[in-house]
XYZ file of C-alpha atoms in Angstrom:
297
model
C -3.952 26.281 -4.005
C -7.191 28.237 -4.233
C -8.560 25.714 -6.732
C -7.730 22.852 -4.370
C -9.405 24.670 -1.468
C -12.516 25.276 -3.575
C -12.671 21.591 -4.514
C -12.366 20.602 -0.855
C -15.108 23.007 0.172
C -17.366 21.748 -2.615
C -16.703 18.125 -1.606
C -17.454 18.959 2.044
C -20.720 20.675 1.120
C -21.734 17.731 -1.067
C -20.905 15.264 1.689
C -22.915 17.194 4.292
C -25.885 17.368 1.935
C -25.775 13.611 1.303
C -25.523 12.923 5.049
C -28.568 15.085 5.768
C -30.564 13.306 3.068
C -29.606 9.901 4.468
C -30.542 11.023 8.001
C -33.995 11.998 6.814
C -34.623 8.808 4.819
C -32.887 6.182 6.975
C -33.770 6.147 10.685
C -30.812 3.937 11.647
C -28.180 6.135 9.980
C -25.712 7.794 12.363
C -26.827 5.627 15.279
C -23.825 4.012 17.004
C -24.191 0.220 17.029
C -27.765 0.768 15.704
C -28.840 1.193 19.334
C -27.748 4.576 20.688
C -30.016 7.424 19.630
C -28.702 10.299 17.568
C -29.619 12.976 20.109
C -29.514 10.930 23.308
C -27.916 12.483 26.387
C -25.658 9.496 26.873
C -24.223 9.889 23.372
C -23.719 13.608 23.926
C -21.835 12.824 27.133
C -19.587 10.389 25.261
C -19.018 12.948 22.504
C -18.081 15.532 25.130
C -15.456 13.154 26.523
C -14.130 12.279 23.065
C -13.910 15.818 21.644
C -12.964 17.787 24.764
C -9.765 19.694 24.016
C -7.790 22.715 25.093
C -8.440 25.939 23.157
C -5.113 27.755 22.736
C -6.622 31.111 21.710
C -8.978 33.280 23.769
C -10.917 36.367 22.751
C -11.312 39.516 24.803
C -14.982 39.853 25.769
C -14.887 43.651 25.415
C -12.696 44.351 22.386
C -13.146 41.025 20.595
C -9.418 40.754 19.909
C -7.139 37.806 20.529
C -5.372 37.818 23.881
C -1.622 37.399 23.510
C -0.204 34.679 25.730
C 3.291 33.716 26.716
C 4.644 30.443 25.381
C 2.054 30.360 22.609
C 3.833 27.380 20.994
C 3.194 25.264 24.098
C -0.475 26.295 24.148
C -0.843 25.367 20.472
C 0.853 22.029 21.096
C -1.540 21.194 23.934
C -4.501 22.209 21.773
C -3.338 20.034 18.906
C -5.310 16.988 20.104
C -8.137 16.178 22.466
C -7.529 15.338 26.103
C -8.423 11.704 25.446
C -5.919 11.409 22.597
C -3.196 13.092 24.663
C -3.850 10.633 27.488
C -3.570 7.689 25.109
C -0.366 9.073 23.566
C 1.216 9.343 27.027
C 0.063 5.874 28.121
C 1.158 4.333 24.818
C 4.585 5.939 25.179
C 4.914 4.640 28.745
C 3.878 1.177 27.582
C 6.497 1.254 24.810
C 9.136 2.375 27.324
C 8.233 -0.537 29.601
C 8.634 -2.889 26.628
C 12.235 -1.689 26.333
C 12.990 -3.255 29.726
C 11.964 -6.718 28.511
C 14.993 -8.943 27.968
C 15.641 -12.689 27.610
C 18.514 -12.336 30.069
C 18.936 -13.810 32.596
C 18.041 -17.212 31.201
C 15.402 -17.704 33.907
C 13.209 -15.092 32.207
C 12.911 -12.680 35.123
C 12.866 -9.693 32.738
C 10.068 -11.030 30.518
C 6.597 -9.531 30.771
C 4.878 -12.777 31.794
C 7.302 -13.247 34.715
C 7.768 -9.643 35.842
C 4.802 -8.098 37.728
C 6.138 -4.555 37.260
C 6.049 -4.898 33.475
C 2.567 -6.393 33.699
C 1.294 -3.228 35.411
C 1.992 -1.123 32.321
C 0.401 -3.835 30.171
C -2.806 -3.753 32.223
C -2.851 0.057 32.230
C -2.514 0.212 28.443
C -5.251 -2.357 27.769
C -7.671 -0.811 30.295
C -7.091 2.703 28.959
C -7.525 1.563 25.372
C -10.703 -0.323 26.344
C -12.154 2.863 27.833
C -11.107 4.868 24.772
C -12.659 2.482 22.249
C -15.881 2.044 24.241
C -16.396 5.798 24.539
C -15.600 6.382 20.857
C -17.896 3.529 19.803
C -20.796 4.983 21.784
C -20.075 8.480 20.484
C -19.331 7.793 16.816
C -20.137 4.145 16.098
C -18.041 1.310 14.713
C -19.089 1.179 11.030
C -21.322 3.075 8.592
C -21.385 6.377 10.493
C -19.820 9.708 9.430
C -17.106 9.544 12.108
C -16.909 5.799 12.669
C -13.984 4.300 14.559
C -13.196 1.955 11.658
C -13.366 4.216 8.613
C -9.774 4.010 7.340
C -6.541 2.043 7.729
C -5.783 3.831 11.003
C -9.007 2.573 12.567
C -8.323 -1.000 11.433
C -4.833 -0.766 12.917
C -6.233 0.554 16.205
C -8.686 -2.338 16.560
C -5.989 -4.850 15.563
C -3.522 -3.539 18.160
C -6.218 -3.598 20.836
C -7.350 -7.164 20.074
C -3.801 -8.555 19.997
C -2.927 -6.771 23.258
C -6.123 -8.017 24.913
C -5.592 -11.631 23.786
C -1.983 -11.561 24.964
C -2.994 -10.101 28.339
C -5.705 -12.725 28.890
C -3.501 -15.592 27.725
C -0.170 -14.409 29.189
C 1.797 -17.542 28.155
C 4.520 -18.669 30.553
C 6.586 -20.347 27.843
C 7.022 -19.109 24.276
C 8.009 -21.654 21.643
C 9.521 -20.827 18.277
C 6.950 -20.332 15.474
C 4.067 -20.539 17.942
C 1.008 -18.386 18.473
C 2.548 -16.832 21.571
C 5.560 -15.694 19.568
C 3.214 -14.255 16.932
C 1.435 -12.212 19.614
C 4.781 -10.925 20.859
C 5.576 -9.804 17.321
C 2.217 -8.052 17.065
C 2.962 -6.228 20.335
C 5.877 -4.586 18.541
C 3.304 -2.702 16.425
C 2.075 -0.809 19.485
C 4.066 2.390 18.722
C 1.980 2.739 15.547
C -0.864 3.844 17.815
C 0.877 7.203 18.056
C 0.651 7.462 14.265
C -3.114 6.995 14.370
C -3.546 9.506 17.208
C -1.343 12.448 16.177
C -2.839 14.179 13.094
C 0.413 15.860 12.030
C 2.204 12.505 11.805
C -0.602 11.155 9.629
C -0.271 14.139 7.308
C 3.472 13.628 7.017
C 2.984 9.951 6.100
C 0.268 10.828 3.567
C 2.456 13.474 1.925
C 5.352 11.016 1.886
C 3.217 8.437 0.091
C 2.001 11.064 -2.377
C 5.586 12.032 -3.151
C 6.723 8.433 -3.684
C 6.881 8.967 -7.457
C 9.230 11.939 -7.071
C 11.330 9.995 -4.558
C 11.753 7.174 -7.082
C 12.825 9.672 -9.759
C 15.428 11.126 -7.386
C 16.647 7.590 -6.642
C 17.055 6.875 -10.369
C 18.971 10.140 -10.771
C 21.290 9.197 -7.900
C 22.011 5.802 -9.465
C 22.814 7.486 -12.795
C 25.228 9.907 -11.128
C 26.823 7.068 -9.137
C 27.355 5.091 -12.353
C 28.956 8.108 -14.058
C 31.432 8.742 -11.246
C 32.100 5.007 -10.794
C 32.942 4.655 -14.475
C 35.112 7.776 -14.264
C 36.982 6.314 -11.281
C 37.566 2.993 -13.049
C 39.008 4.757 -16.098
C 41.300 6.969 -14.003
C 42.425 4.626 -11.199
C 41.681 1.178 -12.664
C 44.381 -1.326 -11.731
C 46.268 1.172 -9.544
C 44.453 0.580 -6.252
C 46.207 -2.643 -5.264
C 48.519 -3.800 -2.499
C 50.403 -6.883 -1.380
C 49.385 -8.399 1.943
C 53.065 -8.276 2.896
C 53.735 -4.661 3.866
C 57.404 -5.016 2.917
C 56.528 -5.676 -0.761
C 55.532 -2.768 -3.022
C 55.658 -4.349 -6.523
C 53.340 -7.001 -7.947
C 56.281 -8.906 -9.450
C 57.827 -9.405 -5.989
C 54.528 -10.424 -4.329
C 55.217 -14.170 -4.485
C 56.142 -16.890 -2.024
C 55.319 -16.821 1.685
C 56.082 -14.642 4.698
C 55.696 -14.744 8.465
C 52.628 -12.817 9.681
C 52.370 -11.774 13.315
C 49.197 -12.879 15.090
C 47.588 -10.660 17.733
C 45.521 -12.804 20.089
C 44.953 -10.178 22.795
C 45.135 -6.440 23.331
C 46.919 -6.844 26.646
C 50.553 -5.845 26.873
C 51.880 -9.398 27.434
C 55.487 -10.518 27.518
C 57.022 -10.898 24.058
C 54.509 -8.688 22.262
C 55.927 -7.105 19.039
C 59.157 -9.045 19.544
C 60.475 -10.536 16.286
C 61.400 -13.810 18.003
C 58.829 -14.309 20.785
C 55.727 -12.897 19.072
C 53.364 -15.622 17.678
C 53.593 -15.906 13.883
C 52.083 -18.012 11.107
C 53.303 -18.682 7.577
C 51.056 -16.874 5.050
C 51.256 -16.934 1.210
C 51.697 -13.542 -0.422
C 48.759 -12.246 -2.492
C 48.250 -9.149 -4.626
C 44.832 -7.705 -3.693
C 42.828 -5.319 -5.895
C 40.847 -2.899 -3.723
C 38.716 -1.792 -6.676
C 36.929 -5.170 -6.481
C 35.439 -4.275 -3.085
């Protein structure tokens, strides 16, 4: 663990040194959209909005020790992300909840987003909030080729993709959706909206990264499970092979007698109607007897 931490620190120092060299030699480096200055007040204001967050720990001004607070877990949870990211997580969750109320029933389409004004409110709120978020982050960090660019990994690409599809759908808002049409494709892309929470919450990203790193071990465990299943399946076939069988006529217990036909009662309803379970009045059909091997299932 110490070796890994030393490698990370060395990589961080090397990266900072390279960034400083590029800043000195390239005047347009670390300038959002090649227009906003590095030290401009407007960019600092945008960075303040982007990185403003709650600090869960406070120091005593006299003793310099940490002040113990009640419900420290809640304070740490609030300080996990910035205020802007928390706002987007809440609005994204509300938007996903509103999508749950969309339904093709009744047939008139009253519960579809393009016919229901209440569902459209959450759609407008999500797109407007995401527009503000991306604009502020673009002006603070840039889109490409900056140290903290918006599009610097798969999460940034997914964020821009979700925003563009949501914006196009909101502007278009088709009244009729045909099968295999562009409108249906946009509706499918809207289903990716919950992935915004993955890009916002850092702990979820870490869990996914660790899961991908451990994919090799997961495959080895899967192979081991298949081997154990084969062993016990073969053991079961050798012990109980040919013994797990039954005739479809409950009155027959031997395979030699499971021939011919029999009358099978038919249950067409669960209601207690007249003649139910009566040997004469109950509906019956003539069924051939068959010896069924349950080990083939």
